[in-house]
Amino acid sequence: VIIIFLFAMSAGFAARMLTAAVNGTIRLLPIYCVKTDKKKVAITFDAAWENTDTKELIEILDRYGARATFFIVGDWAKKYPDDVKALFNAGHQIANHSNTHAAFSSLSSDEVESEITLCNEKLAAITGLTPKYVRFPSGDYDNESIRAAEEMGLYVIQWSVDSLDYKGLTPERIKQRVLKSTKEGSIILFHTGVANTPAALETILSNLKGQGFSFVCVEELIYKNNYKIDHTGQQIQTSIDDN
């Protein structure tokens, strides 16, 4: 059973489509990927652990003309403010990954709001910009956490291609995983501070660029208005007056 439920967001979000399970419970989804015929993908990183490869990642991304989105934990930003500034100054998008890497499905709406707000404040203090995009730690969410984030005016971003780089995979295995699943509109997940990620990223970007792909930040990939999200998390434009 599909229920179309329209609602207006205070930040000017267009109506979105919600998909209901057979039992009638509405399930909200973040944006996993984007339906597009343009050969563009979003390279994203979660920054929650180390900062050992920040400079190297910036150099690799620059070689391939890639703008990436870094979802940064507030505690990481507080520990490594110079890295946040370096990423921002290199032209990459800085986004919210919670303040303490909490499990959002176990939090109340007020707690979700606090996690997002505190992280945004730390990032804005460094970059001068308040993020409008959030990724929940470990991809953990429920309806309440999505509602809370969207009511704050944020777009909730997941991923459609998981490199699993944090599991200690070899660069070749990471490359195989990513290239096998990447297509137009994919959102690809990597992590900072992981040993084999830079080497894998180099070969992945080289291969995808050879296929004609361009690399944009999430802000440039998703539709801001007039969209629906299907049952797989794919964002689909419902009119042609945006992006």
Short mmCIF file of C-alpha atoms in Angstrom, two decimals:
data_model
loop_
_atom_site.label_atom_id
_atom_site.label_comp_id
_atom_site.label_asym_id
_atom_site.label_seq_id
_atom_site.Cartn_x
_atom_site.Cartn_y
_atom_site.Cartn_z
CA VAL A 1 0.00 0.00 0.00
CA ILE A 2 1.46 3.34 -0.99
CA ILE A 3 0.35 6.43 0.89
CA ILE A 4 1.20 9.83 -0.45
CA PHE A 5 1.56 12.23 2.40
CA LEU A 6 2.35 15.85 1.63
CA PHE A 7 3.89 18.22 4.08
CA ALA A 8 5.61 21.57 3.88
CA MET A 9 8.99 22.09 5.50
CA SER A 10 9.68 25.31 7.40
CA ALA A 11 12.94 25.75 5.49
CA GLY A 12 11.11 25.70 2.16
CA PHE A 13 11.37 22.00 1.37
CA ALA A 14 8.94 20.82 -1.29
CA ALA A 15 6.52 18.04 -0.58
CA ARG A 16 8.08 14.58 -0.59
CA MET A 17 6.58 11.15 -1.05
CA LEU A 18 6.51 8.81 1.91
CA THR A 19 6.16 5.08 1.44
CA ALA A 20 4.07 3.01 3.80
CA ALA A 21 4.59 -0.60 4.73
CA VAL A 22 1.77 -3.10 4.38
CA ASN A 23 0.78 -2.61 8.01
CA GLY A 24 0.18 1.07 7.32
CA THR A 25 3.23 2.38 9.16
CA ILE A 26 4.85 5.23 7.28
CA ARG A 27 8.60 4.79 6.83
CA LEU A 28 10.72 7.86 6.21
CA LEU A 29 13.95 7.47 4.26
CA PRO A 30 17.03 9.64 3.77
CA ILE A 31 18.45 10.26 0.29
CA TYR A 32 20.53 7.25 -0.75
CA CYS A 33 21.11 8.24 -4.37
CA VAL A 34 19.67 10.45 -7.10
CA LYS A 35 17.89 9.48 -10.30
CA THR A 36 19.65 11.32 -13.11
CA ASP A 37 20.88 10.68 -16.63
CA LYS A 38 23.89 12.93 -16.05
CA LYS A 39 27.21 11.17 -15.50
CA LYS A 40 27.89 12.64 -12.08
CA VAL A 41 28.41 11.10 -8.66
CA ALA A 42 29.03 12.38 -5.15
CA ILE A 43 32.22 11.34 -3.37
CA THR A 44 31.66 11.51 0.39
CA PHE A 45 33.77 10.91 3.47
CA ASP A 46 32.81 10.39 7.09
CA ALA A 47 35.32 12.05 9.40
CA ALA A 48 35.12 10.60 12.89
CA TRP A 49 38.45 8.91 13.60
CA GLU A 50 41.93 10.06 12.56
CA ASN A 51 43.19 12.96 10.45
CA THR A 52 46.30 11.25 9.11
CA ASP A 53 45.36 11.46 5.43
CA THR A 54 43.69 14.87 5.13
CA LYS A 55 46.44 16.43 3.02
CA GLU A 56 46.75 13.36 0.81
CA LEU A 57 43.00 13.19 0.18
CA ILE A 58 42.92 16.87 -0.77
CA GLU A 59 45.77 16.34 -3.24
CA ILE A 60 44.14 13.29 -4.85
CA LEU A 61 40.75 14.96 -5.17
CA ASP A 62 42.38 18.03 -6.68
CA ARG A 63 44.17 15.95 -9.33
CA TYR A 64 40.81 14.71 -10.64
CA GLY A 65 38.89 17.95 -10.28
CA ALA A 66 36.70 16.34 -7.65
CA ARG A 67 34.65 18.25 -5.11
CA ALA A 68 33.78 15.95 -2.23
CA THR A 69 31.49 16.20 0.78
CA PHE A 70 33.01 15.58 4.22
CA PHE A 71 30.51 14.64 6.92
CA ILE A 72 32.35 15.70 10.05
CA VAL A 73 31.68 14.77 13.67
CA GLY A 74 31.72 17.77 16.03
CA ASP A 75 34.29 16.13 18.30
CA TRP A 76 36.56 15.57 15.28
CA ALA A 77 36.20 19.21 14.26
CA LYS A 78 37.09 20.34 17.77
CA LYS A 79 40.18 18.09 17.75
CA TYR A 80 41.28 18.91 14.20
CA PRO A 81 40.02 22.41 13.32
CA ASP A 82 42.92 23.03 10.94
CA ASP A 83 41.89 19.97 8.92
CA VAL A 84 38.31 21.20 8.65
CA LYS A 85 39.62 24.55 7.47
CA ALA A 86 41.96 22.88 4.96
CA LEU A 87 39.13 20.82 3.48
CA PHE A 88 36.88 23.85 3.28
CA ASN A 89 39.57 26.05 1.75
CA ALA A 90 40.24 23.35 -0.86
CA GLY A 91 36.65 23.76 -2.05
CA HIS A 92 35.04 20.74 -0.46
CA GLN A 93 31.62 20.72 1.16
CA ILE A 94 31.54 20.47 4.95
CA ALA A 95 28.52 18.62 6.33
CA ASN A 96 27.19 17.41 9.68
CA HIS A 97 27.87 13.91 11.06
CA SER A 98 26.53 14.56 14.60
CA ASN A 99 28.38 15.99 17.56
CA THR A 100 29.46 12.79 19.30
CA HIS A 101 28.78 9.99 16.76
CA ALA A 102 25.70 8.94 18.69
CA ALA A 103 23.18 6.27 17.63
CA PHE A 104 20.35 8.46 16.42
CA SER A 105 17.63 5.80 16.50
CA SER A 106 18.04 5.65 20.28
CA LEU A 107 17.74 9.42 20.76
CA SER A 108 14.71 11.61 21.37
CA SER A 109 13.88 14.40 18.93
CA ASP A 110 15.37 16.92 21.35
CA GLU A 111 18.57 14.90 21.61
CA VAL A 112 18.82 14.61 17.83
CA GLU A 113 18.37 18.36 17.55
CA SER A 114 21.09 18.92 20.14
CA GLU A 115 23.56 16.60 18.36
CA ILE A 116 22.99 18.38 15.07
CA THR A 117 23.04 21.88 16.53
CA LEU A 118 26.24 21.42 18.53
CA CYS A 119 28.05 19.96 15.52
CA ASN A 120 26.80 22.73 13.24
CA GLU A 121 28.00 25.35 15.70
CA LYS A 122 31.51 23.88 15.76
CA LEU A 123 31.69 23.63 11.98
CA ALA A 124 30.27 27.13 11.44
CA ALA A 125 32.82 28.57 13.87
CA ILE A 126 35.58 27.21 11.60
CA THR A 127 34.14 27.76 8.12
CA GLY A 128 31.66 30.57 8.64
CA LEU A 129 28.91 28.45 7.06
CA THR A 130 26.21 26.41 8.80
CA PRO A 131 25.80 22.98 7.17
CA LYS A 132 22.44 22.05 5.65
CA TYR A 133 23.27 18.39 5.12
CA VAL A 134 23.53 15.66 7.74
CA ARG A 135 24.48 11.99 7.73
CA PHE A 136 23.52 9.96 10.76
CA PRO A 137 26.41 7.99 12.31
CA SER A 138 26.64 4.37 11.17
CA GLY A 139 23.64 4.98 8.90
CA ASP A 140 21.43 4.56 11.97
CA TYR A 141 18.07 6.34 11.82
CA ASP A 142 14.37 6.07 12.47
CA ASN A 143 11.36 8.18 11.57
CA GLU A 144 11.77 10.41 14.60
CA SER A 145 15.38 11.29 13.83
CA ILE A 146 14.61 12.04 10.17
CA ARG A 147 11.65 14.24 11.11
CA ALA A 148 13.75 16.11 13.67
CA ALA A 149 16.53 16.80 11.14
CA GLU A 150 14.16 17.86 8.37
CA GLU A 151 12.23 20.14 10.69
CA MET A 152 15.55 21.88 11.33
CA GLY A 153 15.85 22.44 7.58
CA LEU A 154 18.49 19.79 6.87
CA TYR A 155 18.63 17.23 4.07
CA VAL A 156 19.40 13.74 5.41
CA ILE A 157 21.97 11.93 3.26
CA GLN A 158 22.78 8.22 3.22
CA TRP A 159 24.82 6.40 0.53
CA SER A 160 24.24 3.90 -2.26
CA VAL A 161 27.82 2.67 -2.68
CA ASP A 162 29.73 1.55 0.41
CA SER A 163 33.48 1.13 -0.02
CA LEU A 164 33.78 -0.73 3.32
CA ASP A 165 37.24 0.84 3.48
CA TYR A 166 37.11 0.89 7.29
CA LYS A 167 37.11 -2.92 7.35
CA GLY A 168 40.75 -3.08 6.28
CA LEU A 169 40.09 -4.10 2.68
CA THR A 170 42.95 -3.87 0.21
CA PRO A 171 42.96 -0.96 -2.24
CA GLU A 172 42.09 -3.38 -5.05
CA ARG A 173 39.12 -4.81 -3.17
CA ILE A 174 37.84 -1.32 -2.30
CA LYS A 175 38.15 -0.35 -5.97
CA GLN A 176 36.26 -3.44 -7.12
CA ARG A 177 33.42 -2.82 -4.66
CA VAL A 178 32.99 0.81 -5.67
CA LEU A 179 33.30 0.42 -9.43
CA LYS A 180 30.93 -2.53 -9.48
CA SER A 181 28.08 -0.52 -7.98
CA THR A 182 28.63 3.06 -9.14
CA LYS A 183 26.24 4.58 -11.67
CA GLU A 184 24.78 7.98 -12.48
CA GLY A 185 23.60 9.68 -9.28
CA SER A 186 25.46 7.41 -6.88
CA ILE A 187 26.55 8.65 -3.46
CA ILE A 188 29.80 6.88 -2.55
CA LEU A 189 30.96 6.40 1.03
CA PHE A 190 34.57 6.52 2.20
CA HIS A 191 36.15 7.34 5.58
CA THR A 192 39.06 9.53 6.61
CA GLY A 193 41.94 8.12 8.60
CA VAL A 194 41.80 4.68 6.94
CA ALA A 195 45.08 3.20 5.66
CA ASN A 196 44.08 2.00 2.19
CA THR A 197 41.54 4.66 1.25
CA PRO A 198 43.89 7.13 -0.50
CA ALA A 199 45.38 4.46 -2.79
CA ALA A 200 41.93 3.10 -3.62
CA LEU A 201 40.52 6.59 -4.19
CA GLU A 202 43.23 7.38 -6.73
CA THR A 203 42.40 4.37 -8.90
CA ILE A 204 38.64 4.80 -8.49
CA LEU A 205 38.66 8.43 -9.57
CA SER A 206 40.96 7.65 -12.49
CA ASN A 207 38.67 4.84 -13.68
CA LEU A 208 35.43 6.77 -13.28
CA LYS A 209 36.86 9.86 -14.94
CA GLY A 210 37.85 7.66 -17.86
CA GLN A 211 34.21 6.59 -18.09
CA GLY A 212 33.15 10.21 -18.35
CA PHE A 213 31.97 10.75 -14.79
CA SER A 214 32.31 14.05 -12.98
CA PHE A 215 32.61 14.34 -9.20
CA VAL A 216 30.35 16.80 -7.41
CA CYS A 217 29.51 17.50 -3.80
CA VAL A 218 26.16 16.36 -2.41
CA GLU A 219 24.83 19.89 -2.62
CA GLU A 220 25.32 19.82 -6.41
CA LEU A 221 23.89 16.32 -6.88
CA ILE A 222 20.58 16.28 -5.06
CA TYR A 223 17.34 18.06 -5.91
CA LYS A 224 16.45 20.77 -3.42
CA ASN A 225 12.75 21.05 -4.24
CA ASN A 226 9.99 19.20 -6.06
CA TYR A 227 11.12 15.65 -5.41
CA LYS A 228 10.01 12.35 -3.99
CA ILE A 229 12.00 9.55 -2.39
CA ASP A 230 11.02 6.06 -3.47
CA HIS A 231 11.06 2.91 -1.35
CA THR A 232 14.75 2.31 -2.15
CA GLY A 233 15.86 5.77 -1.04
CA GLN A 234 16.34 7.07 -4.57
CA GLN A 235 15.54 10.75 -4.91
CA ILE A 236 13.43 11.46 -7.98
CA GLN A 237 12.64 14.89 -9.36
CA THR A 238 8.94 15.54 -9.84
CA SER A 239 9.28 18.69 -11.98
CA ILE A 240 11.99 20.21 -14.13
CA ASP A 241 12.42 23.60 -12.47
CA ASP A 242 15.28 22.52 -10.18
CA ASN A 243 18.82 21.17 -10.88
#
